[in-house]
PDB file of C-alpha atoms in Angstrom:
ATOM      1  CA  MET J 662       0.030  -0.012  -0.113  1.00 28.00           C
ATOM      2  CA  PHE J 663       1.297   3.380  -0.929  1.00 32.00           C
ATOM      3  CA  CYS J 664       1.390   6.247   1.410  1.00 38.00           C
ATOM      4  CA  GLN J 665      -1.567   8.486   0.863  1.00 46.00           C
ATOM      5  CA  ARG J 666      -1.607  12.168   1.816  1.00 49.00           C
ATOM      6  CA  LEU J 667      -4.249  14.262   3.614  1.00 54.00           C
ATOM      7  CA  GLN J 668      -4.211  17.650   2.064  1.00 53.00           C
ATOM      8  CA  VAL J 669      -5.950  19.731   4.624  1.00 52.00           C
ATOM      9  CA  CYS J 670      -7.670  22.871   3.842  1.00 53.00           C
ATOM     10  CA  LEU J 671      -8.550  26.204   3.594  1.00 52.00           C
ATOM     11  CA  GLN J 672      -8.253  28.375   6.491  1.00 47.00           C
ATOM     12  CA  VAL J 673      -9.503  31.853   5.924  1.00 44.00           C
ATOM     13  CA  GLU J 674      -8.597  34.240   8.327  1.00 37.00           C
ATOM     14  CA  ALA J 675      -6.592  36.930   6.982  1.00 31.00           C
ATOM     15  CA  LEU J 676      -5.163  33.923   5.426  1.00 32.00           C
ATOM     16  CA  GLY J 677      -6.198  30.223   5.033  1.00 32.00           C
ATOM     17  CA  TRP J 678      -5.639  26.389   4.042  1.00 34.00           C
ATOM     18  CA  SER J 679      -3.921  23.453   2.364  1.00 38.00           C
ATOM     19  CA  LEU J 680      -2.713  21.633  -0.808  1.00 44.00           C
ATOM     20  CA  PRO J 681      -0.004  20.054  -2.998  1.00 44.00           C
ATOM     21  CA  HIS J 682       3.110  21.869  -3.813  1.00 46.00           C
ATOM     22  CA  LYS J 683       2.622  21.503  -7.653  1.00 47.00           C
ATOM     23  CA  LEU J 684      -0.308  23.899  -7.198  1.00 52.00           C
ATOM     24  CA  THR J 685       1.835  26.688  -6.080  1.00 48.00           C
ATOM     25  CA  CYS J 686       5.413  27.283  -7.510  1.00 46.00           C
ATOM     26  CA  PRO J 687       7.347  24.266  -8.239  1.00 46.00           C
ATOM     27  CA  ARG J 688      11.119  24.866  -8.642  1.00 48.00           C
ATOM     28  CA  ARG J 689      11.232  23.764 -12.096  1.00 57.00           C
ATOM     29  CA  PHE J 690       8.426  25.268 -13.780  1.00 67.00           C
ATOM     30  CA  HIS J 691       6.439  23.109 -16.246  1.00 80.00           C
ATOM     31  CA  ASN J 692       6.160  24.215 -19.662  1.00 84.00           C
ATOM     32  CA  LEU J 693       2.546  24.370 -19.625  1.00 86.00           C
ATOM     33  CA  ALA J 694       2.450  26.332 -16.222  1.00 83.00           C
ATOM     34  CA  SER J 695       1.050  29.284 -17.793  1.00 87.00           C
ATOM     35  CA  ILE J 696      -2.418  29.780 -19.400  1.00 89.00           C
ATOM     36  CA  GLN J 697      -0.720  32.060 -21.809  1.00 89.00           C
ATOM     37  CA  GLN J 698       1.641  29.241 -22.999  1.00 91.00           C
ATOM     38  CA  ALA J 699      -1.127  26.404 -22.715  1.00 92.00           C
ATOM     39  CA  SER J 700      -3.356  28.547 -24.945  1.00 92.00           C
ATOM     40  CA  LEU J 701      -1.054  27.740 -27.832  1.00 93.00           C
ATOM     41  CA  LEU J 702      -2.144  24.214 -27.785  1.00 94.00           C
ATOM     42  CA  PRO J 703      -4.704  22.858 -30.365  1.00 96.00           C
ATOM     43  CA  GLN J 704      -7.960  23.276 -28.823  1.00 95.00           C
ATOM     44  CA  ARG J 705      -8.571  19.556 -27.930  1.00 94.00           C
ATOM     45  CA  LYS J 706      -5.253  19.243 -26.129  1.00 95.00           C
ATOM     46  CA  LEU J 707      -6.043  22.516 -24.356  1.00 96.00           C
ATOM     47  CA  GLN J 708      -9.532  20.974 -23.274  1.00 95.00           C
ATOM     48  CA  ALA J 709      -7.862  17.844 -22.005  1.00 95.00           C
ATOM     49  CA  LEU J 710      -5.325  19.963 -20.009  1.00 95.00           C
ATOM     50  CA  LEU J 711      -7.765  22.201 -18.357  1.00 96.00           C
ATOM     51  CA  PHE J 712     -10.639  19.765 -17.935  1.00 96.00           C
ATOM     52  CA  PRO J 713      -9.095  16.432 -17.761  1.00 96.00           C
ATOM     53  CA  PHE J 714     -12.462  14.494 -17.788  1.00 95.00           C
ATOM     54  CA  SER J 715     -13.306  15.684 -21.199  1.00 93.00           C
ATOM     55  CA  ASP J 716     -10.478  13.519 -22.525  1.00 91.00           C
ATOM     56  CA  LEU J 717     -12.327  10.373 -20.846  1.00 92.00           C
ATOM     57  CA  GLU J 718     -15.919  11.316 -21.584  1.00 90.00           C
ATOM     58  CA  ALA J 719     -16.126   9.557 -25.021  1.00 86.00           C
ATOM     59  CA  HIS J 720     -15.000   6.357 -23.629  1.00 88.00           C
ATOM     60  CA  LEU J 721     -18.034   6.084 -21.288  1.00 88.00           C
ATOM     61  CA  ALA J 722     -21.351   4.556 -22.082  1.00 86.00           C
ATOM     62  CA  SER J 723     -24.319   6.782 -23.003  1.00 87.00           C
ATOM     63  CA  SER J 724     -26.188   5.711 -19.923  1.00 87.00           C
ATOM     64  CA  VAL J 725     -23.587   7.110 -17.503  1.00 86.00           C
ATOM     65  CA  ASP J 726     -24.452  10.195 -15.756  1.00 86.00           C
ATOM     66  CA  ARG J 727     -21.511  12.428 -16.564  1.00 88.00           C
ATOM     67  CA  SER J 728     -23.096  15.646 -14.799  1.00 89.00           C
ATOM     68  CA  GLN J 729     -21.227  14.933 -11.412  1.00 89.00           C
ATOM     69  CA  PHE J 730     -18.037  15.295 -13.132  1.00 91.00           C
ATOM     70  CA  GLN J 731     -18.793  18.638 -14.815  1.00 91.00           C
ATOM     71  CA  LEU J 732     -20.177  20.522 -11.909  1.00 93.00           C
ATOM     72  CA  PHE J 733     -17.170  22.930 -11.705  1.00 95.00           C
ATOM     73  CA  GLN J 734     -16.694  24.429 -15.167  1.00 94.00           C
ATOM     74  CA  PRO J 735     -15.275  27.840 -14.846  1.00 95.00           C
ATOM     75  CA  SER J 736     -14.449  30.260 -17.609  1.00 94.00           C
ATOM     76  CA  MET J 737     -10.898  30.975 -19.121  1.00 94.00           C
ATOM     77  CA  GLU J 738     -11.058  34.229 -17.428  1.00 94.00           C
ATOM     78  CA  ALA J 739     -11.739  32.728 -13.949  1.00 95.00           C
ATOM     79  CA  LEU J 740      -8.888  30.067 -14.614  1.00 96.00           C
ATOM     80  CA  THR J 741      -6.388  33.015 -15.409  1.00 95.00           C
ATOM     81  CA  LEU J 742      -7.399  34.758 -12.308  1.00 94.00           C
ATOM     82  CA  ALA J 743      -6.848  31.905 -10.208  1.00 94.00           C
ATOM     83  CA  GLU J 744      -3.394  31.258 -11.985  1.00 93.00           C
ATOM     84  CA  LYS J 745      -2.372  34.852 -10.630  1.00 92.00           C
ATOM     85  CA  LEU J 746      -3.237  33.880  -7.211  1.00 91.00           C
ATOM     86  CA  PHE J 747      -0.849  31.060  -7.395  1.00 90.00           C
ATOM     87  CA  SER J 748       2.084  33.087  -8.899  1.00 89.00           C
ATOM     88  CA  PRO J 749       4.570  34.755  -6.393  1.00 88.00           C
ATOM     89  CA  SER J 750       5.368  38.452  -6.803  1.00 89.00           C
ATOM     90  CA  PRO J 751       7.239  41.013  -4.524  1.00 90.00           C
ATOM     91  CA  SER J 752       3.656  41.876  -3.376  1.00 90.00           C
ATOM     92  CA  HIS J 753       2.202  38.582  -3.289  1.00 90.00           C
ATOM     93  CA  LYS J 754       4.781  36.091  -1.449  1.00 88.00           C
ATOM     94  CA  MET J 755       4.298  32.466  -1.064  1.00 85.00           C
ATOM     95  CA  ASP J 756       6.360  31.169   1.953  1.00 83.00           C
ATOM     96  CA  TYR J 757       6.692  28.453   4.470  1.00 80.00           C
ATOM     97  CA  LEU J 758       5.007  29.671   7.520  1.00 77.00           C
ATOM     98  CA  ALA J 759       5.517  26.948  10.270  1.00 77.00           C
ATOM     99  CA  SER J 760       5.212  23.243  11.218  1.00 72.00           C
ATOM    100  CA  ALA J 761       3.107  21.591  14.079  1.00 64.00           C
ATOM    101  CA  VAL J 762       2.586  18.349  15.760  1.00 54.00           C
ATOM    102  CA  ARG J 763       0.006  19.242  17.949  1.00 49.00           C
ATOM    103  CA  MET J 764      -3.189  21.725  17.832  1.00 50.00           C
ATOM    104  CA  GLU J 765      -1.231  23.968  20.469  1.00 53.00           C
ATOM    105  CA  HIS J 766       1.558  24.306  18.078  1.00 51.00           C
ATOM    106  CA  THR J 767      -0.500  25.522  15.189  1.00 53.00           C
ATOM    107  CA  PRO J 768       0.473  28.971  14.149  1.00 51.00           C
ATOM    108  CA  ASN J 769      -1.998  31.938  14.487  1.00 50.00           C
ATOM    109  CA  LEU J 770      -1.211  32.701  10.772  1.00 41.00           C
ATOM    110  CA  ASN J 771       0.295  36.105  11.963  1.00 44.00           C
ATOM    111  CA  GLN J 772       3.743  35.120  13.320  1.00 37.00           C
ATOM    112  CA  PRO J 773       5.769  32.254  12.058  1.00 38.00           C
ATOM    113  CA  GLU J 774       6.919  30.113  15.015  1.00 35.00           C
ATOM    114  CA  GLY J 775       7.831  26.474  15.698  1.00 33.00           C
ATOM    115  CA  HIS J 776       9.598  23.961  13.653  1.00 32.00           C
ATOM    116  CA  THR J 777       8.658  20.339  13.451  1.00 34.00           C
ATOM    117  CA  LYS J 778       8.101  17.952  10.812  1.00 45.00           C
ATOM    118  CA  LYS J 779       4.319  17.189  10.974  1.00 71.00           C
ATOM    119  CA  MET J 780       1.630  19.656   9.616  1.00 80.00           C
ATOM    120  CA  ASN J 781       3.281  22.184   7.304  1.00 84.00           C
ATOM    121  CA  PHE J 782       1.797  25.634   6.808  1.00 86.00           C
ATOM    122  CA  PHE J 783       2.371  27.780   3.769  1.00 87.00           C
ATOM    123  CA  LYS J 784       1.226  31.311   3.258  1.00 87.00           C
ATOM    124  CA  VAL J 785      -0.446  32.144  -0.093  1.00 90.00           C
ATOM    125  CA  GLY J 786       0.048  35.881  -0.139  1.00 89.00           C
ATOM    126  CA  LYS J 787      -2.620  37.485   2.206  1.00 89.00           C
ATOM    127  CA  ALA J 788      -5.350  35.227   0.628  1.00 90.00           C
ATOM    128  CA  PHE J 789      -5.130  32.009   2.403  1.00 89.00           C
ATOM    129  CA  THR J 790      -2.789  29.341   4.326  1.00 88.00           C
ATOM    130  CA  MET J 791      -2.301  26.035   2.781  1.00 88.00           C
ATOM    131  CA  VAL J 792      -1.761  22.946   5.397  1.00 88.00           C
ATOM    132  CA  ASP J 793       0.187  20.076   4.196  1.00 85.00           C
ATOM    133  CA  MET J 794      -0.925  17.123   6.432  1.00 80.00           C
ATOM    134  CA  PRO J 795       1.074  13.959   6.906  1.00 75.00           C
ATOM    135  CA  GLY J 796       0.345  10.544   5.211  1.00 70.00           C
ATOM    136  CA  TYR J 797      -2.235   8.340   6.465  1.00 68.00           C
ATOM    137  CA  GLY J 798      -2.326   4.518   6.151  1.00 63.00           C
ATOM    138  CA  HIS J 799       0.137   2.101   7.455  1.00 59.00           C
ATOM    139  CA  LYS J 800       2.963   4.738   7.025  1.00 65.00           C
ATOM    140  CA  ALA J 801       1.244   7.243   8.923  1.00 67.00           C
ATOM    141  CA  PRO J 802       3.157   8.859  12.100  1.00 69.00           C
ATOM    142  CA  LYS J 803       2.384   7.026  15.247  1.00 72.00           C
ATOM    143  CA  ASP J 804       0.714  10.298  16.621  1.00 72.00           C
ATOM    144  CA  PHE J 805      -1.482  10.632  13.383  1.00 71.00           C
ATOM    145  CA  VAL J 806      -4.729  10.636  15.028  1.00 75.00           C
ATOM    146  CA  GLU J 807      -3.721  12.765  18.023  1.00 76.00           C
ATOM    147  CA  MET J 808      -2.348  15.423  15.613  1.00 76.00           C
ATOM    148  CA  VAL J 809      -4.825  15.464  12.832  1.00 80.00           C
ATOM    149  CA  GLU J 810      -8.232  14.706  14.169  1.00 82.00           C
ATOM    150  CA  PRO J 811      -8.248  17.597  16.637  1.00 85.00           C
ATOM    151  CA  TYR J 812      -7.115  19.954  13.951  1.00 83.00           C
ATOM    152  CA  LEU J 813     -10.062  18.677  11.548  1.00 84.00           C
ATOM    153  CA  GLU J 814     -12.423  18.788  14.406  1.00 85.00           C
ATOM    154  CA  THR J 815     -11.750  22.149  16.103  1.00 84.00           C
ATOM    155  CA  ARG J 816     -10.021  24.458  13.370  1.00 84.00           C
ATOM    156  CA  LYS J 817     -12.828  27.114  13.106  1.00 82.00           C
ATOM    157  CA  ASN J 818     -11.339  28.819  10.010  1.00 85.00           C
ATOM    158  CA  LEU J 819     -10.873  25.646   8.041  1.00 89.00           C
ATOM    159  CA  VAL J 820     -12.518  25.969   4.867  1.00 90.00           C
ATOM    160  CA  ARG J 821     -11.888  22.680   2.707  1.00 93.00           C
ATOM    161  CA  THR J 822     -10.054  19.446   3.104  1.00 91.00           C
ATOM    162  CA  PHE J 823      -8.703  17.449   0.096  1.00 92.00           C
ATOM    163  CA  LEU J 824      -8.191  13.838   0.229  1.00 91.00           C
ATOM    164  CA  LEU J 825      -5.704  12.653  -2.486  1.00 91.00           C
ATOM    165  CA  VAL J 826      -6.444   9.374  -4.080  1.00 92.00           C
ATOM    166  CA  ASP J 827      -4.105   7.400  -6.505  1.00 92.00           C
ATOM    167  CA  GLY J 828      -5.657   7.285  -9.780  1.00 94.00           C
ATOM    168  CA  CYS J 829      -3.754   4.114 -10.538  1.00 94.00           C
ATOM    169  CA  VAL J 830      -5.206   2.033  -7.562  1.00 93.00           C
ATOM    170  CA  GLY J 831      -8.669   3.849  -6.844  1.00 93.00           C
ATOM    171  CA  LEU J 832     -10.017   3.895  -3.429  1.00 93.00           C
ATOM    172  CA  LEU J 833      -8.283   1.710  -0.757  1.00 90.00           C
ATOM    173  CA  LYS J 834      -9.195   0.957   2.748  1.00 88.00           C
ATOM    174  CA  ALA J 835      -7.243   3.695   4.211  1.00 85.00           C
ATOM    175  CA  ASP J 836      -8.880   6.242   1.931  1.00 89.00           C
ATOM    176  CA  MET J 837     -12.241   5.092   3.236  1.00 91.00           C
ATOM    177  CA  ILE J 838     -11.100   5.576   6.578  1.00 86.00           C
ATOM    178  CA  ALA J 839     -10.017   9.055   5.852  1.00 86.00           C
ATOM    179  CA  LEU J 840     -13.252   9.855   4.145  1.00 91.00           C
ATOM    180  CA  GLU J 841     -15.218   8.452   7.150  1.00 91.00           C
ATOM    181  CA  MET J 842     -13.165  10.800   9.424  1.00 87.00           C
ATOM    182  CA  CYS J 843     -14.082  13.807   7.226  1.00 89.00           C
ATOM    183  CA  GLU J 844     -17.824  12.828   7.468  1.00 94.00           C
ATOM    184  CA  GLU J 845     -17.592  12.430  11.058  1.00 92.00           C
ATOM    185  CA  PHE J 846     -16.464  15.931  11.582  1.00 89.00           C
ATOM    186  CA  ARG J 847     -18.815  17.160   9.198  1.00 89.00           C
ATOM    187  CA  ARG J 848     -16.133  19.491   7.557  1.00 86.00           C
ATOM    188  CA  PRO J 849     -16.585  20.177   3.561  1.00 92.00           C
ATOM    189  CA  TYR J 850     -13.920  18.382   1.589  1.00 94.00           C
ATOM    190  CA  ALA J 851     -13.198  17.154  -1.924  1.00 95.00           C
ATOM    191  CA  ILE J 852     -11.175  14.445  -3.510  1.00 95.00           C
ATOM    192  CA  VAL J 853      -8.241  14.863  -5.869  1.00 95.00           C
ATOM    193  CA  VAL J 854      -7.385  11.778  -8.199  1.00 96.00           C
ATOM    194  CA  THR J 855      -3.692  11.996  -8.732  1.00 94.00           C
ATOM    195  CA  LYS J 856      -1.307  10.328 -11.359  1.00 94.00           C
ATOM    196  CA  ILE J 857      -4.068  10.098 -14.061  1.00 96.00           C
ATOM    197  CA  ASP J 858      -1.306  10.115 -16.833  1.00 95.00           C
ATOM    198  CA  LYS J 859      -0.195   6.699 -15.429  1.00 95.00           C
ATOM    199  CA  SER J 860      -3.328   4.973 -15.347  1.00 91.00           C
ATOM    200  CA  GLY J 861      -4.967   3.449 -18.558  1.00 92.00           C
ATOM    201  CA  ARG J 862      -8.272   4.874 -19.616  1.00 92.00           C
ATOM    202  CA  GLY J 863     -10.450   2.021 -18.779  1.00 92.00           C
ATOM    203  CA  GLN J 864      -8.744   1.570 -15.301  1.00 95.00           C
ATOM    204  CA  LEU J 865      -9.001   5.022 -14.491  1.00 96.00           C
ATOM    205  CA  LEU J 866     -12.822   5.210 -15.595  1.00 95.00           C
ATOM    206  CA  THR J 867     -13.381   2.179 -13.478  1.00 95.00           C
ATOM    207  CA  HIS J 868     -11.915   3.788 -10.507  1.00 96.00           C
ATOM    208  CA  LEU J 869     -13.887   7.084 -11.118  1.00 95.00           C
ATOM    209  CA  LEU J 870     -17.177   5.334 -11.493  1.00 94.00           C
ATOM    210  CA  HIS J 871     -16.655   3.654  -8.272  1.00 95.00           C
ATOM    211  CA  LEU J 872     -15.536   6.711  -6.459  1.00 96.00           C
ATOM    212  CA  GLN J 873     -18.620   8.498  -7.865  1.00 94.00           C
ATOM    213  CA  GLU J 874     -20.937   5.677  -6.285  1.00 95.00           C
ATOM    214  CA  VAL J 875     -18.952   6.009  -3.042  1.00 96.00           C
ATOM    215  CA  ILE J 876     -19.629   9.932  -3.055  1.00 96.00           C
ATOM    216  CA  ARG J 877     -23.134   9.613  -3.878  1.00 94.00           C
ATOM    217  CA  THR J 878     -24.105   6.863  -1.360  1.00 95.00           C
ATOM    218  CA  GLN J 879     -21.579   7.338   1.545  1.00 94.00           C
ATOM    219  CA  SER J 880     -20.927  10.895   1.747  1.00 95.00           C
ATOM    220  CA  THR J 881     -22.987  14.199   2.832  1.00 95.00           C
ATOM    221  CA  GLY J 882     -19.805  16.568   3.003  1.00 95.00           C
ATOM    222  CA  CYS J 883     -17.911  15.835  -0.236  1.00 96.00           C
ATOM    223  CA  PHE J 884     -18.147  17.947  -3.410  1.00 96.00           C
ATOM    224  CA  PRO J 885     -19.512  15.658  -5.758  1.00 96.00           C
ATOM    225  CA  GLN J 886     -17.089  16.365  -8.679  1.00 96.00           C
ATOM    226  CA  PRO J 887     -13.617  14.688  -8.124  1.00 96.00           C
ATOM    227  CA  PHE J 888     -10.565  16.551  -9.297  1.00 97.00           C
ATOM    228  CA  LEU J 889      -8.348  14.685 -11.776  1.00 97.00           C
ATOM    229  CA  VAL J 890      -4.815  15.988 -11.848  1.00 96.00           C
ATOM    230  CA  SER J 891      -1.510  15.037 -13.290  1.00 95.00           C
ATOM    231  CA  SER J 892       1.894  16.849 -12.138  1.00 90.00           C
ATOM    232  CA  ASN J 893       3.651  15.392 -14.994  1.00 92.00           C
ATOM    233  CA  GLN J 894       1.444  16.746 -17.543  1.00 93.00           C
ATOM    234  CA  PHE J 895       0.257  19.522 -15.647  1.00 94.00           C
ATOM    235  CA  SER J 896      -3.406  18.191 -16.249  1.00 95.00           C
ATOM    236  CA  GLY J 897      -6.156  19.600 -14.111  1.00 96.00           C
ATOM    237  CA  ILE J 898      -3.904  21.944 -11.924  1.00 94.00           C
ATOM    238  CA  TYR J 899      -5.630  24.962 -13.497  1.00 95.00           C
ATOM    239  CA  LEU J 900      -8.995  23.623 -12.664  1.00 96.00           C
ATOM    240  CA  LEU J 901      -8.117  22.851  -8.975  1.00 95.00           C
ATOM    241  CA  ARG J 902      -6.447  25.817  -8.341  1.00 94.00           C
ATOM    242  CA  CYS J 903      -9.549  28.041  -9.556  1.00 96.00           C
ATOM    243  CA  PHE J 904     -11.690  25.766  -7.306  1.00 95.00           C
ATOM    244  CA  ILE J 905      -9.359  26.593  -4.408  1.00 94.00           C
ATOM    245  CA  ALA J 906      -9.590  30.493  -5.343  1.00 94.00           C
ATOM    246  CA  HIS J 907     -13.311  30.304  -5.497  1.00 94.00           C
ATOM    247  CA  VAL J 908     -14.051  28.486  -1.981  1.00 93.00           C
ATOM    248  CA  THR J 909     -11.592  30.572  -0.317  1.00 92.00           C
ATOM    249  CA  GLY J 910     -13.431  33.552  -1.723  1.00 92.00           C
ATOM    250  CA  ASN J 911     -10.685  34.997  -3.703  1.00 92.00           C
ATOM    251  CA  ILE J 912     -12.623  34.933  -7.089  1.00 92.00           C
ATOM    252  CA  GLN J 913     -16.404  35.019  -7.574  1.00 88.00           C
ATOM    253  CA  LEU J 914     -18.107  32.633  -9.898  1.00 86.00           C
ATOM    254  CA  GLY J 915     -21.618  32.170 -11.072  1.00 72.00           C
ATOM    255  CA  ASP J 916     -23.496  28.929 -11.408  1.00 61.00           C
ATOM    256  CA  THR J 917     -20.463  27.258 -12.838  1.00 57.00           C
ATOM    257  CA  GLY J 918     -18.761  27.628  -9.705  1.00 47.00           C
ATOM    258  CA  ARG J 919     -20.987  25.550  -7.379  1.00 48.00           C
ATOM    259  CA  SER J 920     -19.140  24.444  -4.286  1.00 52.00           C
TER     260      SER J 920
END
């Protein structure tokens, strides 16, 4: 079993929440890490980059409900605004803030303090804070429960939690435990399906349909649309960034931005 990661969420105070490093500013920029550059792609490839499900849709039977995979469909303008939010500048710095192993160690989001190797806090300008949580499953830290559960249960400015699921293997027992934990604390969360470039279309669709059924039948707090991403191809990163910008209140969307 691989070591899954629980990406915890949007803390909107003056700042606020949590995500994968690729969403912000990787040291080696992908050649498609710019809307301007990506827009030079042929239309079909651009559509697959921005909305990865569109590349899978043709392989689904006509009887399959596609609506839950297309709830969040922002405009190119919204995607561009979100890109700016995740682009550092002298007036919009993106920095490591602090680490914590217990709730009493968590930063107040005003002063950087403490240094451990557990929950890692990153400021995204003055917009929000991202919290990168430790892995869960059989490689989880021994104090995972004592560290993570109080945070999820009591952090009042927590806006959204993201569970990362490996697209090559689909939902595992450990993922279901994490999902049940989010349900227990009644915190809004979303699922990010990673490594979509490393899974065959048939395998990936099988995993997605199973995931769709789990969300439909066993969840009340999960955003119905899973977000498909590939860090190697940069697929889905723009869409996920836009969703984050939306739920943190940094960009306003109409009906296409249901959250």
